[in-house]
Every structure is written in structure tokens, then in C-alpha cells.
mmCIF file of C-alpha atoms in Angstrom:
data_model
loop_
_atom_site.group_PDB
_atom_site.id
_atom_site.type_symbol
_atom_site.label_atom_id
_atom_site.label_comp_id
_atom_site.label_asym_id
_atom_site.label_seq_id
_atom_site.Cartn_x
_atom_site.Cartn_y
_atom_site.Cartn_z
ATOM 1 C CA MET A 88 19.953 -2.454 3.308
ATOM 2 C CA ASN A 89 17.210 0.157 4.168
ATOM 3 C CA LYS A 90 16.032 2.225 7.544
ATOM 4 C CA LEU A 91 12.652 3.036 8.357
ATOM 5 C CA LEU A 92 12.297 6.754 9.301
ATOM 6 C CA ILE A 93 8.776 7.546 11.472
ATOM 7 C CA THR A 94 9.066 11.184 12.291
ATOM 8 C CA SER A 95 6.568 14.002 11.717
ATOM 9 C CA GLU A 96 7.559 17.972 10.040
ATOM 10 C CA GLN A 97 5.393 21.220 9.023
ATOM 11 C CA LEU A 98 4.608 20.288 4.887
ATOM 12 C CA VAL A 99 3.579 22.963 3.033
ATOM 13 C CA ASN A 100 1.082 22.608 0.381
ATOM 14 C CA PRO A 101 1.767 24.162 -2.739
ATOM 15 C CA LEU A 102 -1.658 24.795 -3.578
ATOM 16 C CA ASN A 103 -2.849 27.008 -1.166
ATOM 17 C CA ASN A 104 0.758 27.281 0.926
ATOM 18 C CA GLN A 105 -0.967 26.499 3.912
ATOM 19 C CA THR A 106 1.106 24.624 6.015
ATOM 20 C CA ALA A 107 0.173 21.622 8.751
ATOM 21 C CA ARG A 108 1.761 18.830 10.804
ATOM 22 C CA TYR A 109 2.162 15.487 9.165
ATOM 23 C CA ARG A 110 3.912 12.387 11.020
ATOM 24 C CA ILE A 111 5.132 11.067 8.106
ATOM 25 C CA CYS A 112 7.106 7.244 7.720
ATOM 26 C CA ALA A 113 9.765 6.789 4.947
ATOM 27 C CA VAL A 114 11.721 4.041 4.173
ATOM 28 C CA TYR A 115 15.391 5.298 2.914
ATOM 29 C CA GLU A 116 17.989 3.176 0.648
ATOM 30 C CA GLY A 117 20.964 5.058 1.372
ATOM 31 C CA ASP A 118 20.381 8.725 1.507
ATOM 32 C CA ARG A 119 17.308 8.627 -1.049
ATOM 33 C CA MET A 120 13.838 8.426 0.409
ATOM 34 C CA ALA A 121 12.178 5.908 -1.789
ATOM 35 C CA GLU A 122 8.860 4.980 0.038
ATOM 36 C CA VAL A 123 6.870 7.249 2.013
ATOM 37 C CA GLU A 124 3.498 7.774 3.646
ATOM 38 C CA LEU A 125 2.110 10.787 5.464
ATOM 39 C CA HIS A 126 -0.772 11.914 7.903
ATOM 40 C CA ARG A 127 -2.193 14.573 9.500
ATOM 41 C CA THR A 128 -1.573 14.861 12.905
ATOM 42 C CA ASP A 129 -5.244 16.484 12.997
ATOM 43 C CA ASN A 130 -6.475 14.042 10.674
ATOM 44 C CA GLU A 131 -7.283 10.373 11.819
ATOM 45 C CA THR A 132 -7.594 7.520 9.134
ATOM 46 C CA ILE A 133 -10.508 5.180 9.233
ATOM 47 C CA LEU A 134 -8.327 2.504 6.363
ATOM 48 C CA ASN A 135 -9.148 -0.960 7.294
ATOM 49 C CA HIS A 136 -11.491 0.117 10.561
ATOM 50 C CA ILE A 137 -14.684 -2.302 11.328
ATOM 51 C CA TYR A 138 -18.105 -0.216 11.628
ATOM 52 C CA ILE A 139 -21.230 -1.518 11.906
ATOM 53 C CA GLY A 140 -23.008 1.046 9.066
ATOM 54 C CA ARG A 141 -26.456 1.413 7.991
ATOM 55 C CA VAL A 142 -27.647 0.628 4.603
ATOM 56 C CA LYS A 143 -28.968 3.742 3.058
ATOM 57 C CA ASN A 144 -29.565 2.859 0.117
ATOM 58 C CA VAL A 145 -29.231 0.192 -2.876
ATOM 59 C CA ALA A 146 -28.522 1.596 -6.392
ATOM 60 C CA GLU A 147 -29.565 -1.487 -8.598
ATOM 61 C CA ASN A 148 -28.300 0.587 -11.881
ATOM 62 C CA LEU A 149 -23.682 0.590 -10.385
ATOM 63 C CA HIS A 150 -25.045 -2.925 -8.485
ATOM 64 C CA ALA A 151 -23.783 -1.311 -4.959
ATOM 65 C CA ALA A 152 -24.999 -0.169 -2.070
ATOM 66 C CA PHE A 153 -24.205 2.465 0.084
ATOM 67 C CA VAL A 154 -23.332 2.159 3.633
ATOM 68 C CA GLU A 155 -23.607 4.641 6.172
ATOM 69 C CA ILE A 156 -20.735 4.690 9.693
ATOM 70 C CA ALA A 157 -21.374 7.420 11.112
ATOM 71 C CA GLY A 158 -23.602 10.598 11.176
ATOM 72 C CA GLY A 159 -23.278 11.894 7.191
ATOM 73 C CA LYS A 160 -20.268 9.811 6.600
ATOM 74 C CA VAL A 161 -21.087 7.482 3.482
ATOM 75 C CA CYS A 162 -19.318 4.330 1.935
ATOM 76 C CA TYR A 163 -19.409 2.955 -1.213
ATOM 77 C CA LEU A 164 -20.411 -1.042 -1.032
ATOM 78 C CA PRO A 165 -20.142 -3.094 -4.268
ATOM 79 C CA LEU A 166 -22.606 -5.888 -3.848
ATOM 80 C CA GLU A 167 -19.865 -8.321 -5.725
ATOM 81 C CA ASP A 168 -18.141 -7.984 -2.102
ATOM 82 C CA LEU A 169 -21.158 -8.589 -0.405
ATOM 83 C CA LYS A 170 -19.807 -12.123 0.836
ATOM 84 C CA GLN A 171 -21.033 -13.855 3.839
ATOM 85 C CA PRO A 172 -21.923 -10.707 4.850
ATOM 86 C CA LEU A 173 -22.416 -10.426 9.074
ATOM 87 C CA PHE A 174 -25.934 -8.295 9.582
ATOM 88 C CA THR A 175 -26.748 -7.215 12.988
ATOM 89 C CA LYS A 176 -30.284 -6.249 11.970
ATOM 90 C CA LYS A 177 -32.093 -7.171 8.456
ATOM 91 C CA THR A 178 -35.056 -5.362 7.027
ATOM 92 C CA SER A 179 -36.216 -7.581 4.257
ATOM 93 C CA LYS A 180 -36.222 -10.829 2.565
ATOM 94 C CA LYS A 181 -33.530 -9.380 0.044
ATOM 95 C CA PRO A 182 -29.842 -10.180 -0.173
ATOM 96 C CA ILE A 183 -29.403 -6.085 1.528
ATOM 97 C CA ALA A 184 -32.231 -3.290 1.693
ATOM 98 C CA ALA A 185 -31.867 0.327 3.059
ATOM 99 C CA GLY A 186 -31.745 0.504 6.312
ATOM 100 C CA ASP A 187 -30.130 -3.459 6.940
ATOM 101 C CA GLU A 188 -27.202 -2.899 9.772
ATOM 102 C CA LEU A 189 -24.110 -4.946 9.053
ATOM 103 C CA VAL A 190 -20.514 -5.161 9.914
ATOM 104 C CA VAL A 191 -18.178 -3.391 7.051
ATOM 105 C CA GLN A 192 -14.380 -2.688 6.155
ATOM 106 C CA ILE A 193 -12.930 0.153 5.346
ATOM 107 C CA ALA A 194 -11.059 -1.244 2.191
ATOM 108 C CA LYS A 195 -9.915 2.185 0.605
ATOM 109 C CA GLU A 196 -9.745 5.865 1.755
ATOM 110 C CA ALA A 197 -12.196 8.219 0.160
ATOM 111 C CA VAL A 198 -10.515 10.025 -3.187
ATOM 112 C CA LYS A 199 -11.269 13.213 -4.043
ATOM 113 C CA THR A 200 -15.058 13.480 -3.927
ATOM 114 C CA LYS A 201 -14.905 9.288 -4.343
ATOM 115 C CA ASP A 202 -16.880 7.842 -1.112
ATOM 116 C CA PRO A 203 -14.087 4.785 0.934
ATOM 117 C CA VAL A 204 -14.856 2.600 -0.590
ATOM 118 C CA ALA A 205 -15.906 -0.668 2.141
ATOM 119 C CA THR A 206 -16.370 -4.218 1.940
ATOM 120 C CA THR A 207 -17.815 -7.428 4.077
ATOM 121 C CA ASN A 208 -14.864 -9.299 3.820
ATOM 122 C CA LEU A 209 -13.344 -8.740 7.335
ATOM 123 C CA SER A 210 -9.397 -9.005 6.869
ATOM 124 C CA PHE A 211 -6.859 -8.746 9.929
ATOM 125 C CA SER A 212 -3.568 -8.408 9.055
ATOM 126 C CA GLY A 213 -0.157 -9.444 10.950
ATOM 127 C CA ALA A 214 3.426 -9.389 10.117
ATOM 128 C CA TYR A 215 3.474 -12.796 7.920
ATOM 129 C CA VAL A 216 0.168 -13.215 8.486
ATOM 130 C CA VAL A 217 -3.100 -11.372 6.797
ATOM 131 C CA LEU A 218 -6.486 -14.065 7.191
ATOM 132 C CA THR A 219 -9.289 -13.079 5.469
ATOM 133 C CA SER A 220 -13.563 -14.139 6.616
ATOM 134 C CA ALA A 221 -15.053 -14.516 3.135
ATOM 135 C CA ASP A 222 -11.808 -15.223 0.558
ATOM 136 C CA ARG A 223 -11.384 -18.645 2.008
ATOM 137 C CA ARG A 224 -8.250 -19.093 -0.577
ATOM 138 C CA ILE A 225 -5.215 -19.240 0.070
ATOM 139 C CA GLY A 226 -2.637 -16.838 -0.942
ATOM 140 C CA ILE A 227 0.959 -16.192 -0.739
ATOM 141 C CA SER A 228 3.287 -13.189 -1.811
ATOM 142 C CA SER A 229 4.532 -13.809 -5.989
ATOM 143 C CA LYS A 230 7.783 -13.247 -3.939
ATOM 144 C CA ILE A 231 7.910 -15.969 -2.035
ATOM 145 C CA SER A 232 8.937 -19.135 -4.510
ATOM 146 C CA GLY A 233 10.257 -22.475 -4.991
ATOM 147 C CA GLN A 234 10.451 -24.616 -1.919
ATOM 148 C CA GLU A 235 9.830 -21.718 0.787
ATOM 149 C CA ARG A 236 6.644 -21.610 -1.336
ATOM 150 C CA THR A 237 5.610 -25.133 -1.076
ATOM 151 C CA ARG A 238 6.330 -25.117 2.818
ATOM 152 C CA LEU A 239 3.690 -22.327 3.007
ATOM 153 C CA GLN A 240 1.072 -24.476 1.117
ATOM 154 C CA THR A 241 1.580 -27.082 2.624
ATOM 155 C CA LEU A 242 1.601 -24.768 6.530
ATOM 156 C CA ALA A 243 -1.644 -23.192 4.816
ATOM 157 C CA ARG A 244 -3.606 -26.671 3.948
ATOM 158 C CA LYS A 245 -3.007 -27.885 7.312
ATOM 159 C CA LEU A 246 -4.091 -24.604 9.553
ATOM 160 C CA LEU A 247 -7.709 -24.373 7.241
ATOM 161 C CA ALA A 248 -8.504 -28.489 7.911
ATOM 162 C CA VAL A 249 -8.099 -27.903 11.621
ATOM 163 C CA GLU A 250 -9.885 -24.750 11.466
ATOM 164 C CA THR A 251 -12.165 -26.404 8.816
ATOM 165 C CA GLU A 252 -12.715 -29.453 11.125
ATOM 166 C CA ASN A 253 -13.753 -27.419 14.506
ATOM 167 C CA THR A 254 -16.272 -25.243 12.891
ATOM 168 C CA ASN A 255 -18.424 -24.571 9.987
ATOM 169 C CA THR A 256 -16.622 -20.974 9.056
ATOM 170 C CA GLY A 257 -13.229 -21.088 8.248
ATOM 171 C CA PHE A 258 -11.061 -18.775 6.981
ATOM 172 C CA GLY A 259 -8.580 -17.703 3.830
ATOM 173 C CA ILE A 260 -4.898 -16.801 4.632
ATOM 174 C CA ILE A 261 -2.827 -15.031 2.932
ATOM 175 C CA PHE A 262 0.612 -15.290 3.642
ATOM 176 C CA ARG A 263 3.121 -12.419 3.212
ATOM 177 C CA THR A 264 6.406 -11.555 2.355
ATOM 178 C CA ASN A 265 8.063 -11.405 5.828
ATOM 179 C CA ALA A 266 6.669 -15.047 5.891
ATOM 180 C CA ALA A 267 9.409 -16.759 4.073
ATOM 181 C CA GLN A 268 11.737 -15.789 6.950
ATOM 182 C CA ALA A 269 9.645 -17.505 9.511
ATOM 183 C CA GLU A 270 9.933 -20.198 11.683
ATOM 184 C CA GLU A 271 6.481 -22.446 11.035
ATOM 185 C CA ALA A 272 5.662 -22.022 14.712
ATOM 186 C CA VAL A 273 5.188 -18.199 15.000
ATOM 187 C CA ILE A 274 2.854 -18.194 11.845
ATOM 188 C CA ARG A 275 0.820 -20.707 13.600
ATOM 189 C CA GLU A 276 0.651 -18.202 16.914
ATOM 190 C CA GLU A 277 -0.063 -15.258 14.943
ATOM 191 C CA TYR A 278 -2.412 -16.817 12.356
ATOM 192 C CA LEU A 279 -4.474 -18.053 15.561
ATOM 193 C CA GLN A 280 -3.780 -14.549 17.297
ATOM 194 C CA LEU A 281 -5.774 -13.467 14.053
ATOM 195 C CA LYS A 282 -7.839 -16.107 14.094
ATOM 196 C CA ALA A 283 -9.320 -15.294 18.212
ATOM 197 C CA ALA A 284 -9.506 -11.282 17.388
ATOM 198 C CA TYR A 285 -11.982 -12.289 14.307
ATOM 199 C CA GLU A 286 -13.686 -14.589 16.803
ATOM 200 C CA THR A 287 -13.571 -11.952 19.202
ATOM 201 C CA LEU A 288 -15.508 -9.028 17.354
ATOM 202 C CA THR A 289 -17.882 -11.477 15.626
ATOM 203 C CA ALA A 290 -19.164 -12.497 19.118
ATOM 204 C CA HIS A 291 -19.868 -8.771 20.199
ATOM 205 C CA ALA A 292 -21.364 -7.256 17.063
ATOM 206 C CA PRO A 293 -24.539 -8.465 17.935
ATOM 207 C CA PHE A 294 -24.568 -6.356 20.829
ATOM 208 C CA GLY A 295 -23.280 -3.400 18.938
ATOM 209 C CA THR A 296 -24.971 -0.093 18.454
ATOM 210 C CA VAL A 297 -24.988 1.455 14.516
ATOM 211 C CA TYR A 298 -21.964 3.747 13.387
ATOM 212 C CA SER A 299 -19.798 2.135 16.434
ATOM 213 C CA CYS A 300 -16.116 0.824 15.507
ATOM 214 C CA LEU A 301 -15.493 -2.733 16.319
ATOM 215 C CA TYR A 302 -12.052 -2.570 15.352
ATOM 216 C CA LYS A 303 -8.912 -0.003 14.163
ATOM 217 C CA GLU A 304 -6.322 -0.504 12.855
ATOM 218 C CA ARG A 305 -2.873 -0.124 14.354
ATOM 219 C CA PRO A 306 -1.096 3.418 13.529
ATOM 220 C CA PHE A 307 -0.596 3.689 9.697
ATOM 221 C CA TYR A 308 3.969 3.399 10.452
ATOM 222 C CA LEU A 309 3.167 -0.151 12.286
ATOM 223 C CA LYS A 310 1.512 -1.218 9.150
ATOM 224 C CA MET A 311 3.831 0.443 7.196
ATOM 225 C CA LEU A 312 6.261 -1.229 9.001
ATOM 226 C CA MET A 313 4.111 -5.021 8.795
ATOM 227 C CA ASP A 314 4.659 -4.490 4.703
ATOM 228 C CA ALA A 315 8.105 -3.560 4.583
ATOM 229 C CA ASP A 316 10.624 -6.599 3.869
ATOM 230 C CA LYS A 317 12.167 -6.440 7.268
ATOM 231 C CA SER A 318 15.039 -9.085 5.931
ATOM 232 C CA ALA A 319 16.103 -5.354 4.339
ATOM 233 C CA LEU A 320 15.482 -3.543 6.719
ATOM 234 C CA ALA A 321 18.756 -2.603 9.118
ATOM 235 C CA GLU A 322 17.712 0.246 11.462
ATOM 236 C CA ILE A 323 14.567 1.877 12.415
ATOM 237 C CA VAL A 324 14.826 5.887 14.019
ATOM 238 C CA THR A 325 11.727 7.423 15.606
ATOM 239 C CA ASP A 326 12.361 10.594 17.625
ATOM 240 C CA GLU A 327 9.025 10.469 18.992
ATOM 241 C CA LYS A 328 9.170 8.557 22.689
ATOM 242 C CA GLN A 329 5.673 7.519 22.242
ATOM 243 C CA VAL A 330 6.505 5.377 18.831
ATOM 244 C CA TRP A 331 9.938 4.568 19.919
ATOM 245 C CA GLU A 332 8.419 2.512 22.972
ATOM 246 C CA GLU A 333 5.482 1.062 20.225
ATOM 247 C CA LEU A 334 8.001 -0.552 18.037
ATOM 248 C CA LYS A 335 9.439 -2.129 21.429
ATOM 249 C CA ALA A 336 6.608 -4.062 21.759
ATOM 250 C CA VAL A 337 5.906 -5.627 17.727
ATOM 251 C CA ASP A 338 8.282 -7.719 16.069
ATOM 252 C CA CYS A 339 10.837 -5.738 14.442
ATOM 253 C CA GLY A 340 12.476 -8.289 12.443
ATOM 254 C CA ASN A 341 16.720 -8.008 13.485
ATOM 255 C CA ALA A 342 16.513 -4.492 12.654
ATOM 256 C CA ALA A 343 18.135 -2.408 14.995
ATOM 257 C CA ILE A 344 15.674 0.439 17.145
ATOM 258 C CA ARG A 345 17.219 3.973 17.990
ATOM 259 C CA PHE A 346 15.772 6.972 19.086
ATOM 260 C CA TYR A 347 16.652 10.111 17.600
ATOM 261 C CA GLU A 348 18.027 12.762 20.667
ATOM 262 C CA ASP A 349 20.071 15.226 19.058
ATOM 263 C CA ARG A 350 17.580 18.658 19.805
ATOM 264 C CA LEU A 351 19.700 20.798 17.697
ATOM 265 C CA LEU A 352 19.671 18.500 14.610
ATOM 266 C CA PRO A 353 16.152 17.762 14.106
ATOM 267 C CA LEU A 354 15.530 14.167 12.727
ATOM 268 C CA ALA A 355 13.566 15.811 9.832
ATOM 269 C CA LYS A 356 16.080 18.099 8.687
ATOM 270 C CA LEU A 357 19.323 15.265 8.822
ATOM 271 C CA TYR A 358 17.097 13.118 6.685
ATOM 272 C CA HIS A 359 15.964 16.139 4.155
ATOM 273 C CA VAL A 360 12.341 14.538 4.717
ATOM 274 C CA ALA A 361 10.359 17.615 3.202
ATOM 275 C CA GLY A 362 13.495 18.534 0.167
ATOM 276 C CA GLN A 363 12.860 15.364 -0.782
ATOM 277 C CA ILE A 364 8.671 14.867 -0.240
ATOM 278 C CA GLU A 365 8.983 18.211 -2.750
ATOM 279 C CA ALA A 366 10.999 16.747 -5.215
ATOM 280 C CA ALA A 367 8.898 13.880 -5.103
ATOM 281 C CA LEU A 368 6.048 16.792 -6.318
ATOM 282 C CA LYS A 369 7.428 18.113 -8.907
ATOM 283 C CA PRO A 370 6.976 16.611 -12.676
ATOM 284 C CA ARG A 371 10.726 16.133 -13.761
ATOM 285 C CA VAL A 372 13.237 14.038 -12.581
ATOM 286 C CA TRP A 373 16.429 14.465 -14.071
ATOM 287 C CA LEU A 374 18.312 10.883 -14.916
ATOM 288 C CA LYS A 375 22.337 11.114 -14.144
ATOM 289 C CA SER A 376 22.621 11.165 -17.933
ATOM 290 C CA GLY A 377 20.736 14.478 -18.457
ATOM 291 C CA ALA A 378 18.023 12.990 -19.783
ATOM 292 C CA ASN A 379 15.058 12.784 -17.924
ATOM 293 C CA ILE A 380 11.807 11.384 -17.175
ATOM 294 C CA VAL A 381 7.905 13.563 -16.795
ATOM 295 C CA ILE A 382 5.333 12.136 -14.800
ATOM 296 C CA GLU A 383 1.539 13.602 -15.841
ATOM 297 C CA PRO A 384 -1.009 12.295 -13.481
ATOM 298 C CA THR A 385 -4.527 12.948 -14.608
ATOM 299 C CA GLU A 386 -7.675 11.557 -13.061
ATOM 300 C CA ALA A 387 -7.700 8.680 -15.772
ATOM 301 C CA LEU A 388 -4.253 7.625 -15.305
ATOM 302 C CA THR A 389 -0.599 8.453 -15.080
ATOM 303 C CA VAL A 390 1.226 9.670 -18.140
ATOM 304 C CA ILE A 391 5.293 8.889 -18.317
ATOM 305 C CA ASP A 392 7.172 10.740 -20.894
ATOM 306 C CA VAL A 393 11.291 10.074 -21.755
ATOM 307 C CA ASN A 394 12.997 13.001 -23.179
ATOM 308 C CA SER A 395 16.906 12.465 -23.930
ATOM 309 C CA GLY A 396 17.286 16.289 -22.489
ATOM 310 C CA LYS A 397 20.907 17.408 -22.343
ATOM 311 C CA ASN A 398 22.042 14.423 -22.979
ATOM 312 C CA VAL A 399 22.910 14.718 -26.726
ATOM 313 C CA ALA A 400 22.881 11.557 -29.127
ATOM 314 C CA GLY A 401 26.255 11.241 -31.149
ATOM 315 C CA LYS A 402 27.539 8.063 -33.529
ATOM 316 C CA GLU A 403 25.379 5.320 -32.189
ATOM 317 C CA LYS A 404 21.883 7.082 -31.779
ATOM 318 C CA GLN A 405 19.744 3.660 -30.870
ATOM 319 C CA SER A 406 22.461 2.387 -28.902
ATOM 320 C CA ASN A 407 22.137 6.180 -26.719
ATOM 321 C CA HIS A 408 18.291 6.026 -26.607
ATOM 322 C CA TYR A 409 18.610 2.857 -25.047
ATOM 323 C CA LYS A 410 20.485 2.948 -22.210
ATOM 324 C CA ILE A 411 18.321 6.510 -21.630
ATOM 325 C CA ASN A 412 14.896 4.061 -22.351
ATOM 326 C CA LEU A 413 16.824 1.279 -19.812
ATOM 327 C CA GLU A 414 18.156 4.015 -17.107
ATOM 328 C CA ALA A 415 14.073 5.630 -17.663
ATOM 329 C CA ALA A 416 13.043 1.903 -16.852
ATOM 330 C CA LYS A 417 15.141 2.219 -13.289
ATOM 331 C CA GLU A 418 13.634 5.365 -12.511
ATOM 332 C CA LEU A 419 10.237 5.145 -13.198
ATOM 333 C CA ALA A 420 9.689 2.240 -11.384
ATOM 334 C CA PHE A 421 11.502 3.758 -7.952
ATOM 335 C CA GLN A 422 8.940 6.764 -8.860
ATOM 336 C CA LEU A 423 6.133 4.446 -8.775
ATOM 337 C CA ARG A 424 6.652 3.706 -5.423
ATOM 338 C CA LEU A 425 8.302 7.113 -4.173
ATOM 339 C CA ARG A 426 4.850 9.031 -5.294
ATOM 340 C CA ASN A 427 2.152 5.802 -4.872
ATOM 341 C CA LEU A 428 0.626 6.060 -8.596
ATOM 342 C CA SER A 429 -1.612 3.764 -9.384
ATOM 343 C CA GLY A 430 -3.680 2.516 -11.384
ATOM 344 C CA MET A 431 -3.338 2.707 -15.574
ATOM 345 C CA ILE A 432 -0.340 4.325 -16.089
ATOM 346 C CA ILE A 433 1.427 5.449 -20.292
ATOM 347 C CA VAL A 434 4.781 5.408 -21.062
ATOM 348 C CA ASP A 435 6.307 6.973 -23.848
ATOM 349 C CA PHE A 436 10.133 5.911 -24.089
ATOM 350 C CA ILE A 437 12.316 7.502 -26.893
ATOM 351 C CA ASP A 438 11.335 5.754 -29.631
ATOM 352 C CA LEU A 439 13.571 2.259 -30.158
ATOM 353 C CA TYR A 440 13.612 0.396 -34.114
ATOM 354 C CA ASP A 441 14.793 -2.641 -33.227
ATOM 355 C CA ALA A 442 13.092 -5.120 -32.032
ATOM 356 C CA GLN A 443 14.988 -7.011 -30.096
ATOM 357 C CA LEU A 444 16.052 -3.552 -27.908
ATOM 358 C CA ASN A 445 12.736 -3.324 -27.061
ATOM 359 C CA GLN A 446 12.053 -6.567 -26.275
ATOM 360 C CA GLU A 447 15.204 -6.631 -23.533
ATOM 361 C CA LEU A 448 13.376 -2.929 -22.592
ATOM 362 C CA MET A 449 10.664 -4.693 -21.311
ATOM 363 C CA THR A 450 12.163 -7.723 -19.591
ATOM 364 C CA TYR A 451 14.073 -5.530 -17.783
ATOM 365 C CA LEU A 452 11.794 -2.644 -17.085
ATOM 366 C CA ARG A 453 9.441 -6.189 -15.194
ATOM 367 C CA SER A 454 12.921 -6.813 -13.217
ATOM 368 C CA CYS A 455 12.449 -3.356 -11.769
ATOM 369 C CA LEU A 456 8.561 -3.016 -11.311
ATOM 370 C CA SER A 457 9.379 -6.616 -9.740
ATOM 371 C CA LYS A 458 10.817 -5.098 -6.620
ATOM 372 C CA ASP A 459 8.088 -2.774 -5.571
ATOM 373 C CA SER A 460 5.797 -4.077 -2.340
ATOM 374 C CA VAL A 461 3.069 -3.173 -4.516
ATOM 375 C CA PRO A 462 1.848 -5.270 -7.588
ATOM 376 C CA ALA A 463 3.002 -3.848 -10.885
ATOM 377 C CA ARG A 464 3.345 -5.421 -14.368
ATOM 378 C CA PRO A 465 4.005 -4.060 -17.722
ATOM 379 C CA VAL A 466 0.618 -5.075 -19.587
ATOM 380 C CA ASP A 467 2.174 -4.169 -23.040
ATOM 381 C CA MET A 468 3.742 -2.299 -25.998
ATOM 382 C CA THR A 469 1.203 -0.830 -28.202
ATOM 383 C CA LYS A 470 1.775 -0.221 -31.956
ATOM 384 C CA LEU A 471 2.834 3.480 -31.150
ATOM 385 C CA GLY A 472 5.695 1.966 -28.890
ATOM 386 C CA LEU A 473 3.677 3.129 -25.676
ATOM 387 C CA VAL A 474 4.130 0.545 -22.768
ATOM 388 C CA GLU A 475 0.801 -0.300 -20.178
ATOM 389 C CA ILE A 476 1.658 -0.476 -16.854
ATOM 390 C CA THR A 477 -0.478 -1.439 -14.135
ATOM 391 C CA ARG A 478 -0.113 -0.879 -10.314
ATOM 392 C CA LYS A 479 -2.855 -1.612 -7.680
ATOM 393 C CA LYS A 480 -4.751 0.837 -5.903
ATOM 394 C CA LYS A 481 -3.495 0.494 -1.848
ATOM 395 C CA LYS A 482 -3.347 4.163 -0.646
ATOM 396 C CA LYS A 483 -3.784 7.458 -1.919
ATOM 397 C CA PRO A 484 -0.642 9.010 -4.105
ATOM 398 C CA LEU A 485 1.794 11.275 -2.294
ATOM 399 C CA ALA A 486 0.297 14.308 -3.833
ATOM 400 C CA GLU A 487 -3.418 13.717 -2.555
ATOM 401 C CA GLN A 488 -1.879 12.426 0.815
ATOM 402 C CA LEU A 489 -0.883 15.996 1.170
ATOM 403 C CA GLY A 490 -3.846 17.633 0.045
ATOM 404 C CA ILE A 491 -3.155 18.450 -3.496
#
């Protein structure tokens, strides 16, 4: 069973040796950190916040608009995301023009030199349901199958049928993985709460002023709790009184909530938080067999190289390489989650000259990636033996969270 840890710690940026205090939320599998998200305590995230923004200009060649949500803070709005926009001020008959004011939500945070990405498809997340204002499809977590999937599809149609009957708007519904264990009444109640939040926002938006924030997402550690598989979560531990009080007010499933009070041994030291984060920033990861993988993120993609290292092949060379590749596949899937590496990933496994072994390796890799809460999948193995993986971009990589 897993454990969720919420604490604060001073961390060092290895590029400039500057220290800063971070609030850290991490999922532990045994004594090993498996997922982590951290934010500087003096720098608030704007991800999923909803603003009234003003269009600065429309770049037809980029098929995008640039929307200012605060003085000097500009977001990139792809025009294909201009779905059911809620304008609070219109300056022309064009679909969107400079000077227009409209409601936008931050879908992606700024990454290095890139502006934050905004959307007009507003979404409100709960523990079991995500309500979307413009994308009116029914979505169900890929981890839910069989009778549970059918049950949720039926429930979604009921909810949306009632909505369409009562109003002219309608919503889309996405069921999260945790919905598989939830009763229908609980899901329905959460959906109605999210719907009420959306209706309150849209009712007040026309009277709001430009650059005002209409909605703030809950703290990132509560969001991470919602994203976690609660069926695998045994305990949530924190040494921060405010966080502990917040946890008692939200649905934590069957996980026990514990307030850690030992001042002689801080919680972050007990779980070796700084050390595990430092290790997750290093390119080389050693495997138990003596082999290793080298992870090198670049601007365009992430490259992972599998090396036999200290594992010297004996008589059964191909068999030995196959075992190393299986071990590497499991570890690289783990490292993608821990480091939050996304986009295009290329893996150079040790060459196997048996087509059947390559097929078995791809099947095993697919199984390892399926455990990730972020959609990730192997695409193919090229003629050169390189394996292509894609992983959806949701949050900043761990290195960027530290400003590296």
C-alpha cells in the first residue's frame, strides 16, 4: 500500500547552489518516492485558475490569441480551443479580436520561455468527476473497464439527459479512476456541486472586472490527493497543522490521516525527501543487476539509454540482455512518473535479435506504463531498435519545478 507525504523542506538548486523552501507532496511506494510535486512557498501556481482576460492580439499565422490575465502576464490561447467562449466584453463581430474580454482557464503553466496556455473549455475537478463546459463528451478513465465502465456510462447519460432537458447548455463529464469504487449517489452529489460552482461563476462573470480571478484551484497537494488511486493509499502523513486540518475536511477514502509531531526527527528527514529528489535529478540510474539507464531530457524529447554496465553477459548473452531490458523497462516507467517526463521519449534498449523477445519486451513495457496515472504508451519499435513512447504533458518536469 502507498503513502502520501505532505511537508516542507529547504532544497538546493544544483545549477546555482541557491536554496529555497518548497512545499512537497510525494507518493511513496514502500520507502521509495514514486511521484512528487513541489512548489516554492513564495511562488503561487496559477494552474487551473480562471480569469477574465483581455485579448492583446490575434496571431493568425499561429492560429492563436494572446490573452493578458494580469498586468504584464500573458497567456497563449489556441484558436481551436475557442469553444463556447464566455465573453464579458466584445469589440467586434469577429470570433475573437484585440480588446475582447473573456473568461479563460489556465490549462498549462509557463514552461521556460513559453507562456502559460489558456482555454475557454472550463473544467471543474472533483474526486470522482471532472465537469467540462465546452467539451460535452462522456469520458471514462482508461483504467476502468467491464461492468464498472458500463455503469458509469449509464450514469453519465442520465446526468446529461437531465441537464439537457432543464437547460440549453449542457456539460461534458469525465469519470476519474476513483469513480470505480464510488456509489452512484456520491458521484451524483459531487457532479451537482461542480455544476453549481460553474453556474455561480458564469452568473458573476459578466459583472467582473478585467484581470479578476473568478476561481482558484484548490492547493496542489489536495489536487494530487484527488488524482491518487485512493484504493492503493493506506496513509496520508503531514507535519503541517494547516494541511492536516484541510485533509480532515476532504474525502481521503480509507486512508488514515496522521499528524507527525516528532521535532527531533523532521518528517522530510525521516523519508529522505531531499536525498531522493537529488537522486531523481541525476541522469544515471543503477539497476539491481548492475546495469544502468541514462536519462537525458532535451528541448525536443527525452532520450533514455540502457547499458549493461557492471552486468557482464555470460554464455547466454541474449537471455541476459533480455532480462536487463525487462528490468530497465520497469525502472524507466517508474522514473517517468517520478521525474514527470512527458512528450516524446526515445529508449535505446540493448539490441535483441529475436523478434519474439522484442515483442515480449514491448508487451511488458506497455504493462509497466499502464500503472501511470498520466496517460503513457509505447508507440512502436523502429527499424533501428529504438522504442518510441509518448506521455501526456500535465505538469512541469521535476527539474523545472526546481528552476533547473
